[in-house]
Amino acid sequence: QVQLVESGGGLVQPGGSLRLSCAASGRFSSINVMGWYRQAPGNKRELIATITSGGSTGYADSAKGRFTISRDNAKNTVYLQMNSLKPEDTAVYYCNADLQIPGNYYYTSYWGQGTQVTVSS
């Protein structure tokens, strides 16, 4: 019914850049807040950045100055531009979106499948 598909992960050297994408598809009527999370082995999943439907953004301290979240409402897609990558950025990155399903007056949170980002020499 509803699906979030991520892409753009991979292996990059320290100091390099990577751009993640996440597109929502299926039967939904609107999208509210979208965000990016990450989880390294043995760690809890942590919030990296959020963006509202109007374009207001928020960042975790670890992402400020290096990462940029954006969205294309016409494409139902959220992006995460990651610059100056460090080995400690290595994790599985997940996108999240609050979607309204036709017939419901409330929003439901959905998760992408995750994409691996590895920062290593």
mmCIF file of C-alpha atoms in Angstrom:
data_model
loop_
_atom_site.group_PDB
_atom_site.id
_atom_site.type_symbol
_atom_site.label_atom_id
_atom_site.label_comp_id
_atom_site.label_asym_id
_atom_site.label_seq_id
_atom_site.Cartn_x
_atom_site.Cartn_y
_atom_site.Cartn_z
ATOM 1 C CA GLN A 1 0.000 0.000 0.000
ATOM 2 C CA VAL A 2 2.681 2.496 1.064
ATOM 3 C CA GLN A 3 6.417 2.221 0.540
ATOM 4 C CA LEU A 4 9.515 4.312 1.259
ATOM 5 C CA VAL A 5 12.430 3.399 -1.009
ATOM 6 C CA GLU A 6 15.930 4.611 -0.127
ATOM 7 C CA SER A 7 18.962 4.873 -2.382
ATOM 8 C CA GLY A 8 22.402 6.477 -2.510
ATOM 9 C CA GLY A 9 24.288 4.624 0.205
ATOM 10 C CA GLY A 10 27.719 3.137 -0.308
ATOM 11 C CA LEU A 11 31.409 3.325 0.520
ATOM 12 C CA VAL A 12 33.130 6.712 0.683
ATOM 13 C CA GLN A 13 36.500 7.950 1.950
ATOM 14 C CA PRO A 14 36.788 10.288 4.943
ATOM 15 C CA GLY A 15 36.131 13.854 3.828
ATOM 16 C CA GLY A 16 33.993 12.696 0.940
ATOM 17 C CA SER A 17 30.336 13.343 0.159
ATOM 18 C CA LEU A 18 27.233 11.265 -0.387
ATOM 19 C CA ARG A 19 23.616 12.075 -1.220
ATOM 20 C CA LEU A 20 20.797 9.859 0.033
ATOM 21 C CA SER A 21 17.303 9.805 -1.467
ATOM 22 C CA CYS A 22 14.018 8.401 -0.204
ATOM 23 C CA ALA A 23 10.869 8.342 -2.322
ATOM 24 C CA ALA A 24 7.375 7.626 -1.013
ATOM 25 C CA SER A 25 4.978 5.687 -3.207
ATOM 26 C CA GLY A 26 1.616 3.988 -2.884
ATOM 27 C CA ARG A 27 -1.803 4.985 -1.634
ATOM 28 C CA PHE A 28 -1.535 8.086 0.539
ATOM 29 C CA SER A 29 -3.121 11.515 0.407
ATOM 30 C CA SER A 30 -0.472 13.734 2.021
ATOM 31 C CA ILE A 31 2.952 13.779 3.677
ATOM 32 C CA ASN A 32 3.770 15.790 6.763
ATOM 33 C CA VAL A 33 7.193 15.691 8.458
ATOM 34 C CA MET A 34 9.992 13.643 6.870
ATOM 35 C CA GLY A 35 13.285 12.777 8.498
ATOM 36 C CA TRP A 36 16.529 10.819 8.462
ATOM 37 C CA TYR A 37 17.803 8.521 11.206
ATOM 38 C CA ARG A 38 20.871 6.329 11.531
ATOM 39 C CA GLN A 39 21.865 3.278 13.536
ATOM 40 C CA ALA A 40 25.370 1.895 13.989
ATOM 41 C CA PRO A 41 25.959 -1.660 15.276
ATOM 42 C CA GLY A 42 25.381 -1.801 19.021
ATOM 43 C CA ASN A 43 23.868 1.691 19.119
ATOM 44 C CA LYS A 44 20.342 3.022 19.336
ATOM 45 C CA ARG A 45 18.706 4.584 16.323
ATOM 46 C CA GLU A 46 19.295 8.336 16.430
ATOM 47 C CA LEU A 47 17.598 11.246 14.723
ATOM 48 C CA ILE A 48 19.795 13.105 12.234
ATOM 49 C CA ALA A 49 17.534 15.671 10.566
ATOM 50 C CA THR A 50 13.883 16.554 9.969
ATOM 51 C CA ILE A 51 12.030 18.701 7.470
ATOM 52 C CA THR A 52 8.413 19.848 7.522
ATOM 53 C CA SER A 53 6.078 20.050 4.557
ATOM 54 C CA GLY A 54 6.789 23.795 4.467
ATOM 55 C CA GLY A 55 10.562 23.322 4.403
ATOM 56 C CA SER A 56 11.522 24.069 8.014
ATOM 57 C CA THR A 57 14.545 21.996 9.052
ATOM 58 C CA GLY A 58 16.121 20.722 12.230
ATOM 59 C CA TYR A 59 19.449 18.933 12.797
ATOM 60 C CA ALA A 60 21.208 16.884 15.412
ATOM 61 C CA ASP A 61 24.432 18.434 16.704
ATOM 62 C CA SER A 62 26.459 15.750 14.933
ATOM 63 C CA ALA A 63 24.994 16.807 11.578
ATOM 64 C CA LYS A 64 25.036 20.592 11.849
ATOM 65 C CA GLY A 65 27.312 22.260 9.327
ATOM 66 C CA ARG A 66 27.932 19.048 7.384
ATOM 67 C CA PHE A 67 24.553 17.554 6.448
ATOM 68 C CA THR A 68 21.643 19.181 4.621
ATOM 69 C CA ILE A 69 18.111 17.800 4.439
ATOM 70 C CA SER A 70 15.772 18.834 1.633
ATOM 71 C CA ARG A 71 12.612 17.617 -0.068
ATOM 72 C CA ASP A 72 10.849 17.733 -3.406
ATOM 73 C CA ASN A 73 7.126 17.673 -2.699
ATOM 74 C CA ALA A 74 6.256 17.118 -6.359
ATOM 75 C CA LYS A 75 8.327 13.905 -6.312
ATOM 76 C CA ASN A 76 7.373 12.870 -2.754
ATOM 77 C CA THR A 77 11.085 12.576 -2.066
ATOM 78 C CA VAL A 78 13.378 13.589 0.786
ATOM 79 C CA TYR A 79 17.158 13.958 0.430
ATOM 80 C CA LEU A 80 20.138 14.026 2.753
ATOM 81 C CA GLN A 81 23.306 15.654 1.419
ATOM 82 C CA MET A 82 26.266 14.532 3.530
ATOM 83 C CA ASN A 83 29.593 16.374 3.264
ATOM 84 C CA SER A 84 32.889 16.093 5.145
ATOM 85 C CA LEU A 85 32.061 12.535 6.116
ATOM 86 C CA LYS A 86 33.850 10.936 9.052
ATOM 87 C CA PRO A 87 34.352 7.269 9.999
ATOM 88 C CA GLU A 88 31.938 7.777 12.902
ATOM 89 C CA ASP A 89 29.196 8.526 10.356
ATOM 90 C CA THR A 90 29.255 4.849 9.364
ATOM 91 C CA ALA A 91 25.775 3.417 9.977
ATOM 92 C CA VAL A 92 22.571 2.227 8.370
ATOM 93 C CA TYR A 93 20.563 5.307 7.431
ATOM 94 C CA TYR A 94 16.762 5.185 7.534
ATOM 95 C CA CYS A 95 14.196 7.634 6.214
ATOM 96 C CA ASN A 96 10.915 8.256 7.979
ATOM 97 C CA ALA A 97 7.716 9.970 6.875
ATOM 98 C CA ASP A 98 4.357 10.765 8.434
ATOM 99 C CA LEU A 99 1.752 9.836 5.824
ATOM 100 C CA GLN A 100 -2.006 10.323 5.708
ATOM 101 C CA ILE A 101 -3.847 7.334 4.249
ATOM 102 C CA PRO A 102 -7.104 8.039 2.360
ATOM 103 C CA GLY A 103 -10.032 7.602 4.732
ATOM 104 C CA ASN A 104 -8.007 8.492 7.823
ATOM 105 C CA TYR A 105 -7.878 11.894 9.486
ATOM 106 C CA TYR A 106 -4.590 11.127 11.266
ATOM 107 C CA TYR A 107 -1.002 10.576 10.123
ATOM 108 C CA THR A 108 0.901 7.294 10.383
ATOM 109 C CA SER A 109 4.681 6.981 10.629
ATOM 110 C CA TYR A 110 6.441 4.816 8.004
ATOM 111 C CA TRP A 111 10.052 3.685 7.688
ATOM 112 C CA GLY A 112 12.298 2.943 4.738
ATOM 113 C CA GLN A 113 14.309 -0.264 4.488
ATOM 114 C CA GLY A 114 17.600 1.439 5.329
ATOM 115 C CA THR A 115 20.742 2.023 3.288
ATOM 116 C CA GLN A 116 24.316 1.318 4.410
ATOM 117 C CA VAL A 117 26.811 4.187 4.561
ATOM 118 C CA THR A 118 30.428 3.232 5.202
ATOM 119 C CA VAL A 119 33.140 5.885 5.644
ATOM 120 C CA SER A 120 36.575 4.288 5.483
ATOM 121 C CA SER A 121 40.005 4.645 3.909
#
